[in-house]
Amino acid sequence: MKNCSVFAPATVANVGSGFDVLGFALCDIGDVVQVRESSTPGLVIDSIIGADNIPLEPEKNVCTVAAQALLNSLEKKPSNGYSFSITKKVAAGSGLGSSASSSAAAVVALNELLGSPFSRHELIPFAMKGEALASGAEHADNVAPSILGGFTLVQSYEPLRVVKLHYPDDLVATIVHPHIEVKTADSKRILRQSIPLKTAITQWANVGGLVAGLAQEDFELIGHSLQDVVAEPTRSMLIPMYELVKILSKELGALGCSISGSGPSIFMLSDAMNIAQSLAESLKDLYMDNLISCDVYLSKINKMGCQVIQ
Ligand code: ADP
Protein backbone atom coordinates (compact mmCIF):
# COMPACT_ATOMS: atom_id res chain seq x y z
CA MET A 1 0.00 0.00 0.00
CA LYS A 2 1.31 3.44 -0.91
CA ASN A 3 2.07 6.33 1.42
CA CYS A 4 3.09 9.96 1.05
CA SER A 5 4.54 12.51 3.48
CA VAL A 6 4.21 16.24 2.93
CA PHE A 7 5.74 19.23 4.73
CA ALA A 8 3.41 22.25 4.84
CA PRO A 9 4.92 25.54 5.99
CA ALA A 10 3.64 27.75 8.76
CA THR A 11 2.36 31.09 7.52
CA VAL A 12 2.01 34.73 8.47
CA ALA A 13 -1.50 35.91 7.57
CA ASN A 14 -2.81 39.49 7.40
CA VAL A 15 0.69 40.99 6.99
CA GLY A 16 -0.19 44.35 8.53
CA SER A 17 -2.53 46.27 6.25
CA GLY A 18 -3.50 43.10 4.33
CA PHE A 19 -5.95 42.14 7.06
CA ASP A 20 -7.74 38.92 6.05
CA VAL A 21 -6.37 38.95 2.49
CA LEU A 22 -2.54 38.69 2.46
CA GLY A 23 -0.24 35.93 3.69
CA PHE A 24 3.22 34.51 3.19
CA ALA A 25 4.86 31.13 3.82
CA LEU A 26 7.80 30.50 6.15
CA CYS A 27 10.80 28.20 5.71
CA ASP A 28 11.51 25.21 7.96
CA ILE A 29 8.67 25.60 10.48
CA GLY A 30 5.51 23.73 9.64
CA ASP A 31 3.75 20.40 9.97
CA VAL A 32 4.48 17.05 8.33
CA VAL A 33 1.53 14.82 7.54
CA GLN A 34 1.95 11.25 6.32
CA VAL A 35 -1.03 9.70 4.57
CA ARG A 36 -1.10 5.92 4.03
CA GLU A 37 -3.50 3.84 1.99
CA SER A 38 -5.24 1.24 4.12
CA SER A 39 -7.44 -1.72 3.27
CA THR A 40 -10.09 -0.54 5.78
CA PRO A 41 -12.43 2.07 4.27
CA GLY A 42 -12.70 5.48 5.94
CA LEU A 43 -10.20 7.91 7.48
CA VAL A 44 -8.26 7.25 10.68
CA ILE A 45 -5.68 9.27 12.61
CA ASP A 46 -2.97 6.93 13.92
CA SER A 47 -0.74 9.42 15.71
CA ILE A 48 -0.13 13.07 16.49
CA ILE A 49 3.42 13.95 17.53
CA GLY A 50 4.43 17.35 18.93
CA ALA A 51 1.11 18.44 20.44
CA ASP A 52 -1.15 16.87 23.01
CA ASN A 53 -4.28 18.98 22.69
CA ILE A 54 -5.18 18.14 19.10
CA PRO A 55 -8.11 15.77 18.61
CA LEU A 56 -7.57 12.27 17.19
CA GLU A 57 -11.22 11.88 16.14
CA PRO A 58 -11.35 12.25 12.34
CA GLU A 59 -14.42 14.51 12.45
CA LYS A 60 -12.63 16.92 14.84
CA ASN A 61 -9.21 17.08 13.20
CA VAL A 62 -8.61 19.51 10.35
CA CYS A 63 -6.44 17.00 8.42
CA THR A 64 -9.19 14.44 8.03
CA VAL A 65 -11.95 17.02 7.54
CA ALA A 66 -9.97 18.63 4.68
CA ALA A 67 -9.10 15.19 3.24
CA GLN A 68 -12.74 14.10 3.39
CA ALA A 69 -13.77 17.25 1.48
CA LEU A 70 -11.31 16.28 -1.25
CA LEU A 71 -12.61 12.68 -1.38
CA ASN A 72 -16.23 13.91 -1.50
CA SER A 73 -15.50 15.84 -4.67
CA LEU A 74 -14.11 12.83 -6.57
CA GLU A 75 -16.46 11.27 -9.09
CA LYS A 76 -14.91 7.85 -8.63
CA LYS A 77 -14.30 7.24 -4.93
CA PRO A 78 -11.37 4.99 -3.94
CA SER A 79 -12.47 1.70 -2.34
CA ASN A 80 -9.62 1.77 0.19
CA GLY A 81 -9.30 4.03 3.24
CA TYR A 82 -6.50 6.26 4.49
CA SER A 83 -4.65 6.62 7.79
CA PHE A 84 -2.88 9.80 8.90
CA SER A 85 0.18 10.53 11.06
CA ILE A 86 0.63 14.18 12.00
CA THR A 87 3.87 15.74 13.22
CA LYS A 88 3.16 19.22 14.52
CA LYS A 89 5.88 21.82 14.68
CA VAL A 90 3.54 24.81 14.78
CA ALA A 91 1.77 25.34 18.09
CA ALA A 92 -2.01 25.65 17.79
CA GLY A 93 -3.19 29.15 18.65
CA SER A 94 0.20 30.73 17.90
CA GLY A 95 -1.09 32.85 15.04
CA LEU A 96 1.26 31.05 12.65
CA GLY A 97 -1.41 29.04 10.85
CA SER A 98 -1.14 25.80 12.81
CA SER A 99 -4.45 24.39 11.61
CA ALA A 100 -3.73 25.58 8.05
CA SER A 101 -0.38 23.73 7.93
CA SER A 102 -2.09 20.48 8.89
CA SER A 103 -4.97 20.91 6.43
CA ALA A 104 -2.62 21.91 3.62
CA ALA A 105 -0.24 18.98 4.18
CA ALA A 106 -3.14 16.51 4.34
CA VAL A 107 -4.76 17.52 1.05
CA VAL A 108 -1.45 17.77 -0.83
CA ALA A 109 -0.39 14.30 0.39
CA LEU A 110 -3.75 12.71 -0.42
CA ASN A 111 -3.82 14.34 -3.86
CA GLU A 112 -0.35 12.90 -4.54
CA LEU A 113 -1.52 9.39 -3.56
CA LEU A 114 -4.50 9.75 -5.89
CA GLY A 115 -2.24 10.59 -8.85
CA SER A 116 -2.69 14.40 -8.63
CA PRO A 117 -6.26 14.87 -9.94
CA PHE A 118 -6.19 18.45 -8.59
CA SER A 119 -3.83 21.37 -9.16
CA ARG A 120 -2.36 23.19 -6.17
CA HIS A 121 -4.90 26.04 -6.63
CA GLU A 122 -7.76 23.53 -6.74
CA LEU A 123 -6.68 22.04 -3.41
CA ILE A 124 -7.21 25.35 -1.54
CA PRO A 125 -11.02 24.99 -1.08
CA PHE A 126 -10.56 21.53 0.51
CA ALA A 127 -8.00 22.87 2.99
CA MET A 128 -10.44 25.73 3.72
CA LYS A 129 -12.88 23.12 5.10
CA GLY A 130 -10.23 22.37 7.73
CA GLU A 131 -10.04 26.08 8.54
CA ALA A 132 -13.82 26.19 8.93
CA LEU A 133 -13.53 23.46 11.55
CA ALA A 134 -10.71 25.24 13.42
CA SER A 135 -12.08 28.77 13.41
CA GLY A 136 -15.65 28.66 12.13
CA ALA A 137 -14.78 30.47 8.88
CA GLU A 138 -13.67 29.05 5.53
CA HIS A 139 -10.81 31.48 5.15
CA ALA A 140 -7.88 31.02 2.77
CA ASP A 141 -5.32 33.56 3.98
CA ASN A 142 -3.18 30.86 5.68
CA VAL A 143 -3.89 27.79 3.53
CA ALA A 144 -3.21 29.62 0.24
CA PRO A 145 0.42 30.58 1.04
CA SER A 146 1.02 27.24 2.78
CA ILE A 147 -0.06 25.27 -0.32
CA LEU A 148 1.25 27.60 -3.04
CA GLY A 149 4.26 29.15 -1.29
CA GLY A 150 5.41 32.75 -1.57
CA PHE A 151 3.25 35.78 -0.87
CA THR A 152 -0.45 35.43 -1.70
CA LEU A 153 -3.49 37.69 -2.00
CA VAL A 154 -6.97 36.24 -1.57
CA GLN A 155 -8.68 38.63 -3.95
CA SER A 156 -12.18 37.08 -3.75
CA TYR A 157 -14.06 34.05 -2.41
CA GLU A 158 -16.94 33.84 -4.88
CA PRO A 159 -15.32 32.75 -7.04
CA LEU A 160 -12.16 31.90 -5.09
CA ARG A 161 -9.38 33.93 -6.67
CA VAL A 162 -5.90 33.63 -5.16
CA VAL A 163 -3.09 35.70 -6.67
CA LYS A 164 0.60 34.95 -6.15
CA LEU A 165 2.49 38.18 -5.63
CA HIS A 166 6.01 39.07 -6.68
CA TYR A 167 8.29 40.01 -3.76
CA PRO A 168 11.96 40.89 -3.33
CA ASP A 169 14.25 37.92 -2.71
CA ASP A 170 16.04 39.73 0.12
CA LEU A 171 12.93 39.98 2.29
CA VAL A 172 13.48 38.28 5.68
CA ALA A 173 10.97 37.76 8.47
CA THR A 174 11.75 37.71 12.19
CA ILE A 175 8.94 36.23 14.24
CA VAL A 176 8.44 36.11 17.97
CA HIS A 177 5.85 33.83 19.53
CA PRO A 178 5.37 34.85 23.18
CA HIS A 179 4.02 31.87 25.08
CA ILE A 180 0.74 33.34 26.19
CA GLU A 181 -2.70 32.18 25.21
CA VAL A 182 -4.81 34.49 23.07
CA LYS A 183 -8.17 32.84 22.50
CA THR A 184 -9.21 33.16 18.85
CA ALA A 185 -12.69 34.07 20.11
CA ASP A 186 -11.23 37.00 22.12
CA SER A 187 -9.14 38.30 19.25
CA LYS A 188 -12.26 38.16 17.05
CA ARG A 189 -14.52 39.76 19.65
CA ILE A 190 -12.16 42.65 20.24
CA LEU A 191 -12.30 43.75 16.58
CA ARG A 192 -14.42 46.81 15.84
CA GLN A 193 -17.35 45.87 13.62
CA SER A 194 -17.40 49.19 11.77
CA ILE A 195 -14.67 51.70 10.98
CA PRO A 196 -14.71 55.34 9.88
CA LEU A 197 -14.33 55.95 6.15
CA LYS A 198 -11.05 57.79 6.80
CA THR A 199 -9.63 54.66 8.45
CA ALA A 200 -10.80 52.48 5.55
CA ILE A 201 -9.11 54.82 3.06
CA THR A 202 -5.82 54.66 4.97
CA GLN A 203 -6.02 50.86 5.04
CA TRP A 204 -6.70 50.32 1.35
CA ALA A 205 -4.04 52.89 0.42
CA ASN A 206 -1.63 50.82 2.52
CA VAL A 207 -2.63 47.47 0.96
CA GLY A 208 -2.19 48.98 -2.49
CA GLY A 209 1.16 50.41 -1.39
CA LEU A 210 2.27 47.08 0.04
CA VAL A 211 1.43 45.10 -3.11
CA ALA A 212 3.12 47.78 -5.26
CA GLY A 213 6.13 47.90 -2.93
CA LEU A 214 6.54 44.12 -3.16
CA ALA A 215 6.17 44.15 -6.96
CA GLN A 216 8.62 47.04 -7.44
CA GLU A 217 11.00 45.73 -4.76
CA ASP A 218 10.71 49.13 -3.08
CA PHE A 219 11.60 48.43 0.56
CA GLU A 220 10.76 51.94 1.72
CA LEU A 221 7.25 51.66 0.28
CA ILE A 222 6.83 48.20 1.86
CA GLY A 223 7.82 49.65 5.24
CA HIS A 224 5.39 52.59 5.00
CA SER A 225 2.56 50.38 3.80
CA LEU A 226 2.63 47.63 6.45
CA GLN A 227 0.74 49.82 8.93
CA ASP A 228 -2.60 48.24 9.91
CA VAL A 229 -5.11 50.78 11.21
CA VAL A 230 -8.02 48.29 11.38
CA ALA A 231 -7.10 45.30 13.56
CA GLU A 232 -3.79 46.15 15.19
CA PRO A 233 -4.98 49.02 17.44
CA THR A 234 -7.30 46.71 19.36
CA ARG A 235 -5.66 43.28 18.92
CA SER A 236 -2.24 44.52 20.04
CA MET A 237 -3.71 45.12 23.51
CA LEU A 238 -3.83 41.33 23.98
CA ILE A 239 -0.09 40.90 23.29
CA PRO A 240 2.42 41.64 26.07
CA MET A 241 5.29 44.02 25.21
CA TYR A 242 3.75 44.84 21.81
CA GLU A 243 4.58 48.56 21.86
CA LEU A 244 8.15 47.87 23.01
CA VAL A 245 8.62 45.31 20.23
CA LYS A 246 7.45 47.90 17.73
CA ILE A 247 9.87 50.52 19.02
CA LEU A 248 12.72 48.00 19.05
CA SER A 249 12.02 46.87 15.50
CA LYS A 250 12.17 50.48 14.28
CA GLU A 251 15.38 51.19 16.19
CA LEU A 252 17.08 48.10 14.77
CA GLY A 253 16.13 48.89 11.18
CA ALA A 254 13.16 46.63 10.38
CA LEU A 255 10.94 47.78 7.53
CA GLY A 256 7.87 47.29 9.70
CA CYS A 257 6.22 45.10 12.29
CA SER A 258 2.71 43.81 12.94
CA ILE A 259 0.66 40.96 14.37
CA SER A 260 0.87 37.54 12.70
CA GLY A 261 -2.65 36.23 12.11
CA SER A 262 -4.70 36.98 15.18
CA GLY A 263 -1.62 36.81 17.43
CA PRO A 264 0.06 36.46 19.80
CA SER A 265 2.98 36.03 17.35
CA ILE A 266 4.47 39.24 15.99
CA PHE A 267 6.38 39.44 12.70
CA MET A 268 8.91 41.95 11.44
CA LEU A 269 10.13 42.30 7.87
CA SER A 270 13.69 43.35 7.06
CA ASP A 271 15.69 43.78 3.86
CA ALA A 272 18.86 42.13 5.21
CA MET A 273 19.64 38.98 7.20
CA ASN A 274 21.93 40.80 9.67
CA ILE A 275 19.08 43.14 10.67
CA ALA A 276 16.70 40.19 11.05
CA GLN A 277 19.29 38.39 13.19
CA SER A 278 19.90 41.32 15.54
CA LEU A 279 16.12 41.68 15.89
CA ALA A 280 15.87 38.01 16.84
CA GLU A 281 18.52 38.39 19.55
CA SER A 282 16.97 41.55 21.00
CA LEU A 283 13.47 40.04 21.03
CA LYS A 284 14.69 37.00 22.95
CA ASP A 285 16.34 39.28 25.51
CA LEU A 286 13.30 41.54 25.79
CA TYR A 287 10.88 38.70 26.58
CA MET A 288 13.39 36.88 28.81
CA ASP A 289 14.03 40.06 30.83
CA ASN A 290 10.27 40.31 31.36
CA LEU A 291 9.97 36.65 32.36
CA ILE A 292 7.85 35.65 29.36
CA SER A 293 9.10 32.60 27.48
CA CYS A 294 8.99 32.79 23.71
CA ASP A 295 10.11 31.18 20.45
CA VAL A 296 11.90 33.31 17.92
CA TYR A 297 12.12 32.36 14.24
CA LEU A 298 14.13 33.79 11.37
CA SER A 299 12.91 32.98 7.89
CA LYS A 300 13.15 33.96 4.26
CA ILE A 301 9.89 33.64 2.38
CA ASN A 302 9.25 30.03 1.37
CA LYS A 303 8.87 29.94 -2.42
CA MET A 304 7.86 26.28 -2.61
CA GLY A 305 4.87 25.97 -0.26
CA CYS A 306 3.98 22.34 0.48
CA GLN A 307 6.72 19.86 -0.38
CA VAL A 308 6.41 16.14 -0.90
CA ILE A 309 9.21 14.66 1.20
CA GLN A 310 8.64 10.95 0.62
P1 ADP B 1 -3.82 28.83 14.37
O1 ADP B 1 -4.28 30.26 14.24
O2 ADP B 1 -2.38 28.78 14.81
O3 ADP B 1 -4.14 27.99 13.19
P2 ADP B 1 -6.17 28.15 15.67
O4 ADP B 1 -6.43 28.49 17.08
O5 ADP B 1 -6.86 28.89 14.60
O6 ADP B 1 -4.60 28.19 15.52
O7 ADP B 1 -6.53 26.61 15.36
C1 ADP B 1 -6.34 25.64 16.22
C2 ADP B 1 -7.68 24.93 16.50
O8 ADP B 1 -7.90 23.90 15.53
C3 ADP B 1 -7.64 24.26 17.85
O9 ADP B 1 -8.92 24.31 18.42
C4 ADP B 1 -7.29 22.82 17.52
O10 ADP B 1 -7.76 21.88 18.48
C5 ADP B 1 -8.02 22.62 16.19
N1 ADP B 1 -7.38 21.56 15.38
C6 ADP B 1 -7.96 20.44 14.92
N2 ADP B 1 -7.08 19.70 14.21
C7 ADP B 1 -5.90 20.36 14.23
C8 ADP B 1 -4.63 20.09 13.67
N3 ADP B 1 -4.35 18.98 12.97
N4 ADP B 1 -3.67 21.01 13.88
C9 ADP B 1 -3.92 22.14 14.59
N5 ADP B 1 -5.10 22.45 15.13
C10 ADP B 1 -6.10 21.56 14.96
XYZ file of C-alpha atoms and ligand atoms in Angstrom:
337
model
C 0.000 0.000 0.000
C 1.309 3.442 -0.915
C 2.071 6.328 1.420
C 3.085 9.961 1.055
C 4.542 12.515 3.481
C 4.209 16.240 2.926
C 5.737 19.227 4.728
C 3.408 22.252 4.845
C 4.917 25.541 5.985
C 3.640 27.753 8.760
C 2.362 31.095 7.515
C 2.006 34.734 8.465
C -1.500 35.914 7.567
C -2.807 39.485 7.404
C 0.691 40.989 6.985
C -0.188 44.351 8.530
C -2.533 46.270 6.253
C -3.499 43.100 4.329
C -5.953 42.145 7.057
C -7.742 38.925 6.047
C -6.366 38.952 2.489
C -2.538 38.691 2.459
C -0.243 35.934 3.690
C 3.221 34.505 3.188
C 4.857 31.128 3.825
C 7.801 30.500 6.151
C 10.799 28.201 5.707
C 11.509 25.212 7.962
C 8.670 25.598 10.482
C 5.509 23.734 9.644
C 3.749 20.395 9.970
C 4.478 17.052 8.333
C 1.531 14.816 7.539
C 1.951 11.249 6.321
C -1.034 9.700 4.573
C -1.102 5.916 4.033
C -3.505 3.837 1.990
C -5.237 1.235 4.116
C -7.436 -1.721 3.269
C -10.089 -0.541 5.784
C -12.434 2.069 4.265
C -12.697 5.485 5.942
C -10.199 7.913 7.478
C -8.265 7.248 10.685
C -5.675 9.271 12.610
C -2.967 6.932 13.920
C -0.741 9.417 15.711
C -0.128 13.070 16.489
C 3.422 13.950 17.532
C 4.432 17.349 18.929
C 1.106 18.445 20.436
C -1.154 16.871 23.009
C -4.280 18.976 22.691
C -5.175 18.135 19.096
C -8.114 15.767 18.614
C -7.572 12.273 17.194
C -11.217 11.879 16.138
C -11.355 12.246 12.337
C -14.417 14.509 12.448
C -12.633 16.917 14.836
C -9.211 17.082 13.202
C -8.612 19.512 10.353
C -6.443 17.002 8.415
C -9.185 14.437 8.032
C -11.946 17.023 7.537
C -9.967 18.626 4.683
C -9.095 15.193 3.240
C -12.738 14.103 3.388
C -13.769 17.249 1.484
C -11.308 16.279 -1.245
C -12.612 12.683 -1.377
C -16.234 13.909 -1.503
C -15.501 15.845 -4.667
C -14.110 12.830 -6.567
C -16.462 11.272 -9.093
C -14.908 7.848 -8.631
C -14.299 7.243 -4.926
C -11.373 4.994 -3.938
C -12.465 1.696 -2.338
C -9.620 1.774 0.191
C -9.304 4.033 3.242
C -6.496 6.259 4.492
C -4.648 6.618 7.787
C -2.876 9.798 8.899
C 0.178 10.532 11.062
C 0.630 14.175 11.996
C 3.867 15.738 13.222
C 3.160 19.223 14.522
C 5.885 21.821 14.683
C 3.541 24.809 14.781
C 1.768 25.343 18.093
C -2.012 25.650 17.794
C -3.195 29.153 18.646
C 0.202 30.732 17.901
C -1.093 32.855 15.043
C 1.258 31.046 12.649
C -1.405 29.043 10.849
C -1.138 25.799 12.814
C -4.445 24.394 11.609
C -3.726 25.581 8.049
C -0.381 23.735 7.932
C -2.089 20.484 8.894
C -4.966 20.914 6.429
C -2.620 21.912 3.617
C -0.239 18.982 4.175
C -3.138 16.507 4.336
C -4.758 17.519 1.047
C -1.453 17.767 -0.830
C -0.390 14.297 0.387
C -3.748 12.711 -0.423
C -3.816 14.343 -3.859
C -0.354 12.903 -4.544
C -1.521 9.387 -3.564
C -4.503 9.746 -5.887
C -2.237 10.591 -8.848
C -2.690 14.400 -8.629
C -6.258 14.873 -9.940
C -6.191 18.449 -8.587
C -3.832 21.371 -9.164
C -2.361 23.194 -6.171
C -4.896 26.038 -6.627
C -7.758 23.527 -6.740
C -6.679 22.043 -3.406
C -7.209 25.346 -1.536
C -11.025 24.990 -1.075
C -10.557 21.534 0.510
C -7.998 22.868 2.987
C -10.436 25.725 3.720
C -12.878 23.122 5.098
C -10.233 22.371 7.730
C -10.039 26.081 8.540
C -13.821 26.187 8.931
C -13.533 23.458 11.546
C -10.707 25.241 13.416
C -12.084 28.767 13.408
C -15.655 28.660 12.126
C -14.778 30.472 8.878
C -13.675 29.050 5.529
C -10.807 31.480 5.148
C -7.879 31.021 2.770
C -5.321 33.556 3.984
C -3.183 30.859 5.679
C -3.894 27.786 3.531
C -3.212 29.621 0.243
C 0.421 30.584 1.044
C 1.020 27.241 2.779
C -0.058 25.273 -0.319
C 1.253 27.598 -3.036
C 4.260 29.150 -1.291
C 5.407 32.752 -1.574
C 3.250 35.778 -0.875
C -0.450 35.432 -1.701
C -3.488 37.690 -2.000
C -6.968 36.236 -1.571
C -8.685 38.630 -3.946
C -12.179 37.077 -3.755
C -14.056 34.047 -2.411
C -16.936 33.841 -4.875
C -15.320 32.747 -7.045
C -12.158 31.898 -5.093
C -9.376 33.929 -6.675
C -5.900 33.635 -5.164
C -3.091 35.703 -6.665
C 0.604 34.946 -6.152
C 2.494 38.183 -5.628
C 6.011 39.068 -6.677
C 8.288 40.015 -3.761
C 11.958 40.894 -3.330
C 14.248 37.919 -2.708
C 16.040 39.734 0.116
C 12.933 39.984 2.288
C 13.476 38.278 5.678
C 10.967 37.763 8.472
C 11.751 37.705 12.188
C 8.943 36.228 14.239
C 8.437 36.106 17.969
C 5.851 33.830 19.530
C 5.367 34.848 23.183
C 4.016 31.867 25.084
C 0.741 33.336 26.189
C -2.700 32.176 25.206
C -4.813 34.486 23.073
C -8.172 32.844 22.503
C -9.212 33.164 18.847
C -12.695 34.074 20.113
C -11.233 37.000 22.118
C -9.144 38.298 19.250
C -12.264 38.159 17.050
C -14.522 39.763 19.645
C -12.158 42.652 20.245
C -12.302 43.749 16.580
C -14.417 46.811 15.835
C -17.346 45.875 13.616
C -17.402 49.186 11.768
C -14.665 51.697 10.983
C -14.710 55.340 9.881
C -14.330 55.947 6.145
C -11.054 57.790 6.801
C -9.630 54.665 8.453
C -10.796 52.485 5.551
C -9.114 54.823 3.063
C -5.818 54.659 4.972
C -6.017 50.859 5.043
C -6.696 50.319 1.350
C -4.037 52.894 0.416
C -1.635 50.824 2.518
C -2.631 47.471 0.964
C -2.189 48.980 -2.495
C 1.162 50.410 -1.388
C 2.266 47.077 0.035
C 1.430 45.103 -3.114
C 3.120 47.776 -5.263
C 6.134 47.897 -2.927
C 6.539 44.123 -3.163
C 6.172 44.149 -6.959
C 8.616 47.040 -7.439
C 11.001 45.730 -4.758
C 10.706 49.128 -3.081
C 11.603 48.433 0.558
C 10.759 51.939 1.723
C 7.253 51.656 0.282
C 6.829 48.196 1.856
C 7.816 49.646 5.235
C 5.394 52.586 4.999
C 2.561 50.380 3.800
C 2.633 47.633 6.454
C 0.738 49.817 8.930
C -2.603 48.241 9.911
C -5.115 50.779 11.207
C -8.022 48.295 11.379
C -7.103 45.296 13.557
C -3.785 46.154 15.193
C -4.982 49.024 17.436
C -7.298 46.705 19.364
C -5.662 43.283 18.923
C -2.243 44.518 20.043
C -3.713 45.119 23.509
C -3.828 41.327 23.983
C -0.092 40.903 23.291
C 2.422 41.636 26.069
C 5.289 44.021 25.207
C 3.753 44.844 21.815
C 4.585 48.560 21.858
C 8.154 47.870 23.007
C 8.620 45.314 20.227
C 7.451 47.903 17.727
C 9.873 50.524 19.020
C 12.721 48.005 19.049
C 12.019 46.870 15.498
C 12.172 50.477 14.285
C 15.385 51.192 16.190
C 17.077 48.096 14.774
C 16.128 48.893 11.184
C 13.156 46.627 10.384
C 10.936 47.776 7.533
C 7.874 47.291 9.699
C 6.222 45.102 12.289
C 2.713 43.812 12.937
C 0.656 40.956 14.373
C 0.874 37.542 12.698
C -2.646 36.233 12.109
C -4.699 36.982 15.182
C -1.619 36.812 17.428
C 0.064 36.455 19.800
C 2.977 36.031 17.346
C 4.469 39.239 15.986
C 6.379 39.441 12.696
C 8.914 41.952 11.439
C 10.133 42.296 7.867
C 13.695 43.350 7.056
C 15.695 43.785 3.861
C 18.857 42.129 5.205
C 19.645 38.981 7.195
C 21.932 40.800 9.674
C 19.080 43.139 10.674
C 16.698 40.186 11.053
C 19.294 38.393 13.195
C 19.895 41.315 15.542
C 16.122 41.678 15.894
C 15.866 38.011 16.839
C 18.522 38.386 19.555
C 16.968 41.552 20.996
C 13.473 40.044 21.033
C 14.688 36.996 22.948
C 16.340 39.283 25.508
C 13.300 41.540 25.794
C 10.885 38.703 26.583
C 13.388 36.879 28.806
C 14.026 40.062 30.825
C 10.268 40.310 31.359
C 9.967 36.648 32.356
C 7.855 35.646 29.363
C 9.098 32.597 27.483
C 8.994 32.792 23.709
C 10.106 31.177 20.454
C 11.898 33.311 17.917
C 12.123 32.355 14.242
C 14.127 33.789 11.373
C 12.914 32.982 7.894
C 13.150 33.961 4.260
C 9.888 33.635 2.380
C 9.250 30.035 1.373
C 8.871 29.942 -2.421
C 7.856 26.275 -2.609
C 4.871 25.969 -0.260
C 3.983 22.339 0.475
C 6.720 19.857 -0.375
C 6.406 16.136 -0.898
C 9.207 14.657 1.197
C 8.641 10.952 0.621
P -3.817 28.830 14.373
O -4.280 30.256 14.236
O -2.378 28.779 14.807
O -4.142 27.990 13.187
P -6.170 28.147 15.668
O -6.431 28.494 17.080
O -6.865 28.890 14.604
O -4.600 28.194 15.520
O -6.534 26.610 15.357
C -6.343 25.644 16.224
C -7.677 24.928 16.497
O -7.898 23.903 15.530
C -7.639 24.260 17.851
O -8.920 24.314 18.419
C -7.294 22.821 17.523
O -7.759 21.884 18.475
C -8.022 22.616 16.189
N -7.382 21.561 15.375
C -7.957 20.440 14.923
N -7.076 19.700 14.213
C -5.904 20.356 14.232
C -4.625 20.090 13.667
N -4.355 18.982 12.968
N -3.668 21.008 13.878
C -3.924 22.136 14.594
N -5.102 22.451 15.132
C -6.103 21.561 14.959
